[in-house]
Structure formats: C-alpha cells, structure tokens
Tab-separated table of C-alpha atoms in Angstrom:
chain	number	residue	atom	x	y	z
A	1	MET	CA	0.000	0.000	0.000
A	2	VAL	CA	2.744	2.391	0.895
A	3	GLU	CA	4.667	1.478	-2.189
A	4	GLU	CA	1.628	2.193	-4.330
A	5	LEU	CA	1.223	5.629	-2.716
A	6	VAL	CA	4.860	6.440	-3.252
A	7	THR	CA	4.676	5.369	-6.842
A	8	THR	CA	1.542	7.452	-7.408
A	9	GLY	CA	3.149	10.509	-5.819
A	10	VAL	CA	6.243	10.145	-7.931
A	11	ALA	CA	4.097	9.822	-11.056
A	12	LEU	CA	2.071	12.900	-10.157
A	13	ALA	CA	5.226	14.871	-9.446
A	14	ALA	CA	6.696	13.836	-12.757
A	15	ALA	CA	3.489	14.786	-14.555
A	16	GLY	CA	3.450	18.156	-12.789
A	17	ALA	CA	7.048	18.785	-13.716
A	18	VAL	CA	6.338	17.960	-17.341
A	19	TYR	CA	3.288	20.253	-17.305
A	20	VAL	CA	5.229	23.104	-15.790
A	21	MET	CA	7.995	22.676	-18.296
A	22	ALA	CA	5.504	22.681	-21.153
A	23	ALA	CA	3.534	25.662	-19.837
A	24	ALA	CA	6.361	27.838	-18.605
A	25	ARG	CA	7.441	30.770	-20.771
A	26	VAL	CA	10.000	33.564	-20.253
A	27	VAL	CA	9.416	36.919	-21.920
A	28	LYS	CA	12.505	39.130	-22.212
A	29	GLN	CA	12.556	42.786	-21.268
A	30	TYR	CA	12.464	44.060	-24.887
A	31	GLU	CA	9.721	41.628	-25.891
A	32	ARG	CA	5.997	41.281	-25.421
A	33	GLY	CA	4.030	38.028	-25.544
A	34	VAL	CA	0.825	37.716	-27.559
A	35	VAL	CA	-1.185	34.620	-26.542
A	36	LEU	CA	-3.663	32.944	-28.892
A	37	ARG	CA	-5.970	30.549	-27.048
A	38	LEU	CA	-7.662	28.166	-29.393
A	39	GLY	CA	-7.001	30.644	-32.177
A	40	ARG	CA	-8.437	33.644	-30.375
A	41	LEU	CA	-6.476	36.511	-28.903
A	42	ALA	CA	-6.170	36.436	-25.155
A	43	SER	CA	-7.261	39.501	-23.290
A	44	ALA	CA	-3.877	40.626	-22.048
A	45	VAL	CA	-0.443	40.835	-23.587
A	46	ARG	CA	2.141	39.062	-21.497
A	47	GLU	CA	4.673	41.408	-19.920
A	48	PRO	CA	8.379	40.651	-19.518
A	49	GLY	CA	9.244	37.908	-17.013
A	50	PHE	CA	7.982	34.415	-16.225
A	51	THR	CA	4.534	33.455	-17.479
A	52	MET	CA	2.434	30.332	-17.933
A	53	ILE	CA	0.271	29.141	-20.770
A	54	VAL	CA	-1.947	26.120	-21.258
A	55	PRO	CA	0.029	23.564	-23.174
A	56	GLY	CA	-1.681	22.368	-26.305
A	57	ILE	CA	-4.327	25.098	-26.063
A	58	ASP	CA	-2.418	28.385	-25.917
A	59	ARG	CA	0.178	29.515	-28.354
A	60	MET	CA	2.291	32.549	-27.519
A	61	ARG	CA	4.146	34.707	-30.076
A	62	LYS	CA	6.875	37.024	-28.909
A	63	VAL	CA	7.151	40.461	-30.546
A	64	ASN	CA	10.364	42.494	-30.445
A	65	MET	CA	9.731	46.035	-29.232
A	66	GLN	CA	13.177	47.420	-30.087
A	67	ILE	CA	13.814	50.013	-32.779
A	68	VAL	CA	14.437	48.246	-36.071
A	69	THR	CA	16.847	49.637	-38.653
A	70	MET	CA	15.687	48.694	-42.136
A	71	PRO	CA	17.590	49.723	-45.287
A	72	VAL	CA	15.419	50.627	-48.253
A	73	PRO	CA	16.753	49.302	-51.580
A	74	ALA	CA	17.859	51.938	-54.092
A	75	GLN	CA	14.971	53.187	-56.182
A	76	GLU	CA	15.456	54.665	-59.644
A	77	GLY	CA	13.115	57.425	-60.699
A	78	ILE	CA	12.734	60.660	-62.620
A	79	THR	CA	12.617	63.892	-60.691
A	80	HIS	CA	10.204	66.741	-61.270
A	81	ASP	CA	12.792	68.484	-63.470
A	82	ASN	CA	13.324	65.342	-65.620
A	83	VAL	CA	16.584	64.037	-64.174
A	84	THR	CA	17.082	60.293	-63.715
A	85	VAL	CA	18.420	59.469	-60.234
A	86	ARG	CA	18.868	56.488	-57.935
A	87	VAL	CA	18.002	57.101	-54.281
A	88	ASP	CA	18.353	54.766	-51.336
A	89	ALA	CA	17.230	55.390	-47.767
A	90	VAL	CA	17.029	53.869	-44.308
A	91	VAL	CA	13.945	53.562	-42.058
A	92	TYR	CA	13.945	53.446	-38.251
A	93	PHE	CA	10.729	52.077	-36.714
A	94	LYS	CA	9.457	50.171	-33.678
A	95	VAL	CA	6.367	48.221	-32.624
A	96	VAL	CA	4.151	50.073	-30.185
A	97	ASP	CA	1.247	47.597	-30.113
A	98	ALA	CA	2.287	43.950	-30.133
A	99	ALA	CA	-1.250	42.626	-30.614
A	100	ASP	CA	-1.871	44.739	-33.750
A	101	ALA	CA	1.556	43.827	-35.149
A	102	VAL	CA	0.549	40.139	-34.921
A	103	ILE	CA	-3.161	40.331	-35.790
A	104	GLN	CA	-3.466	43.231	-38.271
A	105	VAL	CA	-0.615	42.368	-40.641
A	106	GLU	CA	0.985	39.118	-41.675
A	107	ASP	CA	4.597	40.362	-41.610
A	108	TYR	CA	4.980	43.906	-40.403
A	109	ARG	CA	8.670	44.089	-41.416
A	110	PHE	CA	7.927	43.200	-45.037
A	111	ALA	CA	4.960	45.580	-45.070
A	112	VAL	CA	7.034	48.491	-43.787
A	113	SER	CA	9.754	47.745	-46.367
A	114	GLN	CA	7.282	47.804	-49.266
A	115	VAL	CA	5.614	50.996	-48.093
A	116	ALA	CA	9.025	52.646	-47.728
A	117	GLN	CA	10.004	51.728	-51.297
A	118	THR	CA	6.788	53.023	-52.856
A	119	SER	CA	6.911	56.214	-50.768
A	120	LEU	CA	10.509	56.812	-51.813
A	121	ARG	CA	9.648	56.509	-55.509
A	122	SER	CA	6.727	58.866	-55.006
A	123	ILE	CA	8.849	61.472	-53.236
A	124	ILE	CA	11.448	61.310	-56.052
A	125	GLY	CA	8.841	62.164	-58.681
A	126	LYS	CA	7.527	65.132	-56.674
A	127	SER	CA	10.917	66.706	-55.905
A	128	ASP	CA	13.508	68.594	-57.908
A	129	LEU	CA	17.132	67.600	-58.134
A	130	ASP	CA	18.253	70.561	-56.048
A	131	ASP	CA	15.876	69.501	-53.267
A	132	LEU	CA	17.255	65.970	-53.283
A	133	LEU	CA	20.793	67.295	-52.961
A	134	SER	CA	20.422	70.214	-50.584
A	135	ASN	CA	16.979	70.133	-48.914
A	136	ARG	CA	16.961	66.602	-47.532
A	137	GLU	CA	15.489	67.484	-44.156
A	138	LYS	CA	12.190	68.493	-45.724
A	139	LEU	CA	12.139	65.382	-47.899
A	140	ASN	CA	12.897	63.170	-44.899
A	141	GLN	CA	9.942	64.608	-43.007
A	142	GLY	CA	7.626	64.133	-45.971
A	143	LEU	CA	8.824	60.566	-46.459
A	144	GLU	CA	8.311	59.818	-42.773
A	145	VAL	CA	4.717	61.039	-42.919
A	146	MET	CA	3.997	58.957	-46.033
A	147	ILE	CA	5.287	55.750	-44.407
A	148	ASP	CA	3.835	56.388	-40.964
A	149	SER	CA	0.255	56.873	-42.160
A	150	PRO	CA	-0.469	53.207	-43.064
A	151	ALA	CA	1.909	51.809	-40.459
A	152	LEU	CA	-0.148	53.154	-37.551
A	153	GLY	CA	-2.849	50.534	-38.170
A	154	TRP	CA	-0.201	47.806	-37.918
A	155	GLY	CA	0.913	48.808	-34.446
A	156	VAL	CA	4.156	50.181	-35.873
A	157	GLN	CA	5.526	53.684	-35.338
A	158	ILE	CA	8.060	55.207	-37.746
A	159	ASP	CA	10.791	56.841	-35.719
A	160	ARG	CA	12.675	58.547	-38.581
A	161	VAL	CA	13.569	58.192	-42.249
A	162	GLU	CA	16.855	59.271	-43.812
A	163	ILE	CA	17.791	59.560	-47.489
A	164	LYS	CA	21.197	57.926	-47.559
A	165	ASP	CA	22.555	58.473	-51.064
A	166	VAL	CA	21.580	60.066	-54.379
A	167	SER	CA	23.299	58.670	-57.464
A	168	LEU	CA	23.436	60.885	-60.568
A	169	PRO	CA	24.344	60.059	-64.179
A	170	GLU	CA	27.895	60.870	-65.281
A	171	THR	CA	26.718	63.522	-67.743
A	172	MET	CA	24.823	65.304	-64.975
A	173	LYS	CA	27.868	65.142	-62.710
A	174	ARG	CA	30.016	66.789	-65.386
A	175	SER	CA	27.390	69.475	-65.995
A	176	MET	CA	27.161	70.236	-62.292
A	177	ALA	CA	30.954	70.364	-62.063
A	178	ARG	CA	31.089	72.910	-64.900
A	179	GLN	CA	28.340	74.935	-63.247
A	180	ALA	CA	30.178	74.963	-59.920
A	181	GLU	CA	33.418	75.941	-61.659
A	182	ALA	CA	31.698	78.801	-63.492
A	183	ALA	CA	30.115	80.026	-60.259
A	184	ARG	CA	33.464	80.007	-58.465
A	185	ASP	CA	35.108	81.763	-61.409
A	186	ARG	CA	32.433	84.467	-61.328
A	187	ARG	CA	32.897	84.878	-57.589
A	188	ALA	CA	36.665	85.174	-58.034
A	189	ARG	CA	36.251	87.829	-60.734
A	190	VAL	CA	33.883	89.840	-58.555
A	191	ILE	CA	36.276	89.671	-55.620
A	192	ASN	CA	39.184	90.678	-57.858
A	193	ALA	CA	37.230	93.623	-59.283
A	194	ASP	CA	36.269	94.736	-55.779
A	195	ALA	CA	39.917	94.548	-54.738
A	196	GLU	CA	40.959	96.607	-57.772
A	197	LEU	CA	38.345	99.238	-56.910
A	198	GLN	CA	39.548	99.522	-53.328
A	199	ALA	CA	43.177	99.583	-54.466
A	200	SER	CA	42.450	102.357	-56.984
A	201	LYS	CA	40.861	104.463	-54.247
A	202	LYS	CA	43.871	103.975	-52.007
A	203	LEU	CA	46.265	104.744	-54.873
A	204	ALA	CA	44.355	107.934	-55.647
A	205	GLU	CA	44.684	109.015	-52.023
A	206	ALA	CA	48.390	108.150	-52.062
A	207	ALA	CA	48.929	110.094	-55.297
A	208	GLN	CA	47.179	113.127	-53.851
A	209	GLN	CA	49.327	112.900	-50.737
A	210	MET	CA	52.554	112.521	-52.763
A	211	SER	CA	51.651	115.460	-54.995
A	212	ASP	CA	51.827	117.686	-51.918
A	213	GLN	CA	55.190	116.189	-50.923
A	214	PRO	CA	57.411	115.490	-54.001
A	215	ALA	CA	60.066	113.961	-51.764
A	216	ALA	CA	57.652	111.129	-50.913
A	217	LEU	CA	57.528	110.127	-54.572
A	218	GLN	CA	61.305	109.988	-54.714
A	219	LEU	CA	61.411	107.836	-51.561
A	220	ARG	CA	58.832	105.515	-53.036
A	221	LEU	CA	60.942	105.215	-56.162
A	222	LEU	CA	63.988	104.301	-54.121
A	223	GLN	CA	61.983	101.683	-52.204
A	224	THR	CA	60.924	100.102	-55.488
A	225	VAL	CA	64.544	99.939	-56.658
A	226	VAL	CA	65.571	98.306	-53.370
A	227	ALA	CA	62.765	95.748	-53.669
A	228	VAL	CA	63.835	94.820	-57.192
A	229	ALA	CA	67.501	94.601	-56.245
A	230	ALA	CA	66.690	92.262	-53.327
A	231	GLU	CA	65.779	89.452	-55.735
A	232	LYS	CA	69.460	89.090	-56.797
A	233	ASN	CA	68.648	88.897	-60.463
A	234	SER	CA	70.549	90.195	-63.476
A	235	THR	CA	67.879	92.659	-64.553
A	236	LEU	CA	68.872	96.316	-64.310
A	237	VAL	CA	66.036	98.701	-63.537
A	238	LEU	CA	66.489	102.373	-64.426
A	239	PRO	CA	63.578	104.533	-63.356
A	240	PHE	CA	62.626	107.185	-65.870
A	241	PRO	CA	61.159	110.278	-64.202
A	242	VAL	CA	57.876	111.499	-65.563
A	243	GLU	CA	58.977	115.119	-64.985
A	244	LEU	CA	61.672	114.683	-67.657
A	245	LEU	CA	59.053	113.691	-70.207
A	246	ARG	CA	57.004	116.749	-69.323
A	247	PHE	CA	60.084	118.983	-69.676
A	248	LEU	CA	60.826	117.557	-73.124
A	249	GLU	CA	57.223	118.063	-74.114
A	250	ARG	CA	57.295	121.715	-73.034
A	251	SER	CA	60.614	122.262	-74.886
A	252	GLY	CA	59.135	120.797	-78.066
A	253	LEU	CA	56.095	123.062	-77.819
A	254	GLN	CA	58.299	126.136	-77.320
A	255	ALA	CA	60.470	125.188	-80.311
A	256	GLN	CA	57.387	124.731	-82.446
A	257	ALA	CA	56.054	128.116	-81.355
A	258	GLN	CA	59.382	129.782	-82.197
A	259	THR	CA	59.429	128.177	-85.639
A	260	GLU	CA	55.875	129.293	-86.339
A	261	ALA	CA	56.750	132.839	-85.217
A	262	TYR	CA	59.761	132.864	-87.539
A	263	GLU	CA	57.658	131.639	-90.446
A	264	ARG	CA	55.080	134.352	-89.798
A	265	ALA	CA	57.856	136.951	-89.696
A	266	ARG	CA	59.249	135.686	-92.945
A	267	GLY	CA	55.860	135.607	-94.619
A	268	GLY	CA	55.086	139.150	-93.440
A	269	SER	CA	58.340	140.465	-94.869
A	270	GLU	CA	57.619	138.888	-98.266
A	271	GLN	CA	54.122	140.372	-98.417
A	272	ALA	CA	55.173	143.889	-97.418
A	273	PRO	CA	54.463	146.604	-100.042
A	274	GLU	CA	57.969	147.307	-101.276
A	275	ASP	CA	56.971	149.422	-104.314
A	276	ALA	CA	55.757	152.269	-102.181
A	277	ALA	CA	59.033	152.638	-100.220
A	278	PRO	CA	62.091	154.432	-101.628
A	279	GLU	CA	65.133	152.462	-102.734
A	280	GLY	CA	67.347	153.438	-99.770
A	281	PRO	CA	65.000	152.174	-97.000
A	282	ARG	CA	64.313	149.010	-98.985
A	283	ARG	CA	67.988	148.179	-99.126
A	284	GLU	CA	68.420	148.939	-95.445
A	285	ARG	CA	65.458	146.703	-94.487
A	286	MET	CA	66.747	143.842	-96.637
A	287	VAL	CA	70.175	144.098	-95.024
A	288	ARG	CA	68.576	144.019	-91.568
A	289	GLU	CA	66.499	140.958	-92.503
A	290	ASP	CA	69.574	139.130	-93.805
A	291	THR	CA	71.508	140.013	-90.661
A	292	ALA	CA	68.660	138.860	-88.425
A	293	ARG	CA	68.354	135.552	-90.283
A	294	GLU	CA	72.085	134.863	-90.029
A	295	ALA	CA	72.043	135.748	-86.332
A	296	VAL	CA	69.098	133.413	-85.702
A	297	SER	CA	70.835	130.594	-87.596
A	298	ARG	CA	74.042	131.064	-85.521
A	299	GLU	CA	72.181	131.881	-82.267
A	300	GLU	CA	74.215	135.074	-81.937
A	301	ILE	CA	71.390	137.458	-81.027
A	302	PRO	CA	69.231	137.220	-77.901
A	303	LEU	CA	65.532	136.625	-77.982
A	304	ASP	CA	64.731	140.263	-77.040
A	305	ALA	CA	66.747	141.622	-79.957
A	306	ALA	CA	65.028	139.189	-82.306
A	307	GLU	CA	61.669	140.442	-81.130
A	308	ASP	CA	62.722	144.055	-81.833
A	309	GLU	CA	64.344	143.426	-85.210
A	310	LEU	CA	62.238	140.673	-86.755
A	311	PRO	CA	58.959	141.983	-88.013
A	312	GLY	CA	55.834	139.964	-87.277
A	313	ILE	CA	57.046	138.449	-83.953
A	314	GLU	CA	54.630	139.136	-81.170
A	315	PRO	CA	56.273	140.529	-78.034
A	316	GLY	CA	55.846	138.833	-74.656
A	317	ILE	CA	56.436	135.241	-75.884
A	318	ASP	CA	59.190	133.476	-73.954
A	319	LEU	CA	60.904	131.476	-76.680
A	320	PRO	CA	64.088	129.550	-75.916
A	321	GLY	CA	66.940	129.634	-78.339
A	322	VAL	CA	66.671	126.937	-80.998
A	323	GLU	CA	69.275	126.142	-83.562
A	324	VAL	CA	67.808	126.907	-86.977
A	325	PRO	CA	69.802	125.911	-90.047
A	326	GLY	CA	70.982	128.689	-92.290
A	327	ILE	CA	68.765	129.714	-95.148
A	328	GLU	CA	70.202	130.732	-98.444
A	329	ILE	CA	68.552	133.886	-99.750
A	330	PRO	CA	68.576	134.105	-103.534
A	331	GLU	CA	68.998	137.368	-105.294
A	332	VAL	CA	65.802	139.323	-105.578
A	333	GLU	CA	65.250	141.972	-108.168
A	334	VAL	CA	63.958	145.055	-106.435
A	335	PRO	CA	61.326	146.823	-108.494
A	336	GLY	CA	62.123	150.475	-109.043
A	337	ASP	CA	62.530	152.992	-111.810
A	338	GLU	CA	63.007	151.547	-115.245
A	339	GLY	CA	66.595	151.377	-116.326
A	340	THR	CA	67.905	151.360	-112.719
A	341	ARG	CA	69.981	148.473	-111.415
A	342	ARG	CA	70.167	147.202	-107.825
A	343	ASP	CA	73.573	148.804	-107.248
A	344	GLY	CA	72.145	152.218	-108.153
A	345	THR	CA	73.651	152.508	-111.639
A	346	SER	CA	71.540	153.304	-114.654
A	347	THR	CA	71.266	151.007	-117.567
C-alpha cells in the first residue's frame, strides 16, 4: 500500500514537472508576448518575465519592441525636373502595439519595407534635383509622414527616415561640375574687381598725398629699386622720371612756337608793299632781314633783340633759343625805276 502511494506521488510529481515545463514561458525585457488561445487573442499581452500558458491550447508569439533599422533598396526614378536618379534610404521604426503587429498584418517588417520603397519613388517624382541634394530634411519629413500613415494601423511607429545616397548620371555630374566651376570663377572675378576698386581708391589718395610732398615720390621710387635689387637677379632697372618727359614736351612746344613765329615773320616780310618805299630804305630793311636771319641761324642774337628786329614776332612770348639751319637767300630783283639796277647805276 505504501509502495503504491509512493509510486503514485512520484508519477504525479513527474506529470506536474512535465506540465510546468511545457507551460512555462520567459518573456525578455524588450519583448511582449501575444497569446492565442484556441485561435483567439487572449485579453492581455504578457509582460516581460515568467509566465504560464496552457500547453496544447495556448500559443504565444513574442514580438520584439526594439527600434528596427531597415535599409530601403535603391529606387530609380525621374525627378520633377526630368533628371534620372537612384536614391536609397534607411527607415527606423518600432512596434508600439504587439497585438496589432501580430493580428493586423501578416509580416509587419515586409509591409514596412514595401511601403518605404513606394513612398521613396513617389517622393522622387515630386521633388527637384536641387531639393534631393540640398533640402533633404524636408524630404525626410515628408517621407516619414507617407510611411507612418499606413503603419499606424499595424501597431508600428516610424521613428525617422533618412535619405542615404543620391546617385546621378555621369553627364549630370560633369554638368554640375562645370556649373560649380563657373560660379566660383564668377565669384573670383567679382572679388578681384572689388579689390581693384579699393586699391584704386587707395592709390588715388596716395597720389594726392605725394603730390603735396614730391620727396615722398622719390622715396617711393627708391623703395621700389631696393625691392627689385633684393631678388638678386641680373635685370637692371632704371627709373625714368615722368617730370623729364614733361620737360621735353614743353621744350618741343616752345620750339614749335618759335618756328611758327619765324615763319610768320618771314611771310610778313615777303608780303610787305615794297613798291611804295624808296630804294634806300628798302635796301636797309633787306640788309637788316639778312643780318637777323644769319644771327638766328648762328644763335648770336638774344631773344629780345630778335623780337625788336624781326617783323611779325609778337612781343611777350618766352621762346628759348633753338638752332635753326641757315637759309640761303637768292637774289631778288627790287622793283624800281626803269633802267635802274640794284647797285644804283643806270642802264
């Protein structure tokens, strides 16, 4: 009798141990347990820790509640400005309702992946290329809203969506490179022109300051010579003063004025009415003209004497002495009485 009781107790203990082992479940901290009893959802979702189910009647499915990182395959599409691009992204989501993730959708991971791909293709067609390259934050928000709308009914919450890469055709890359190069070239030209404008203003101020102090210009010239000589090259730099050019220009103008005055004097003497004057004064005037011409050619008379003796020269003109080549005066027949020669003898 005792042996039968012991045997029955051992059998019951063994059966209880087997039942406990079959019914015992452990739910981890990041998981939730969804129990289906005879195919129907149990009222409560099992929390993390130790739990029991009815073996053979209940079936429990564990749902991971961690944030899932899902890469979206690259999608090729045409942007709003007719540019073919390939865009890939990454989706971060998590399950917020374990029961809906098991009951409402067959495979919530696959469903989220498909919705992400279709939403990405849709956002490519609505956006321009510049938005895809520079305004990604706005596109990420729009893509998140498009994926999150159907996922809410599946017990899934989209945490964030990021566009990872945008692949462009090679021709478009070259065009964008040329555009960027042209923009940088334009910016460099504008900066250079602005620098030239500022430098010209400073140079104008420096020139005005040096015009008041001529010694400053000479010092600046010497500094330039020292800077050139410091390079230890074989080039010889000889500064040519601008004042010397101005002096030569003034000398040339004075010489031209003197020549014009002499030509006017000569022309006036040829057009003088010689018939009305007597023979004696005519000879005396011709001798004076010859003497004045020889003196001018040899630079033997001063400028004041030339102004007094040469007819037609306007007084008050400061003319420097200029070497004028001698002019041969041919014999001129002086009109007078018929039968009278130049030496005063009658024919």
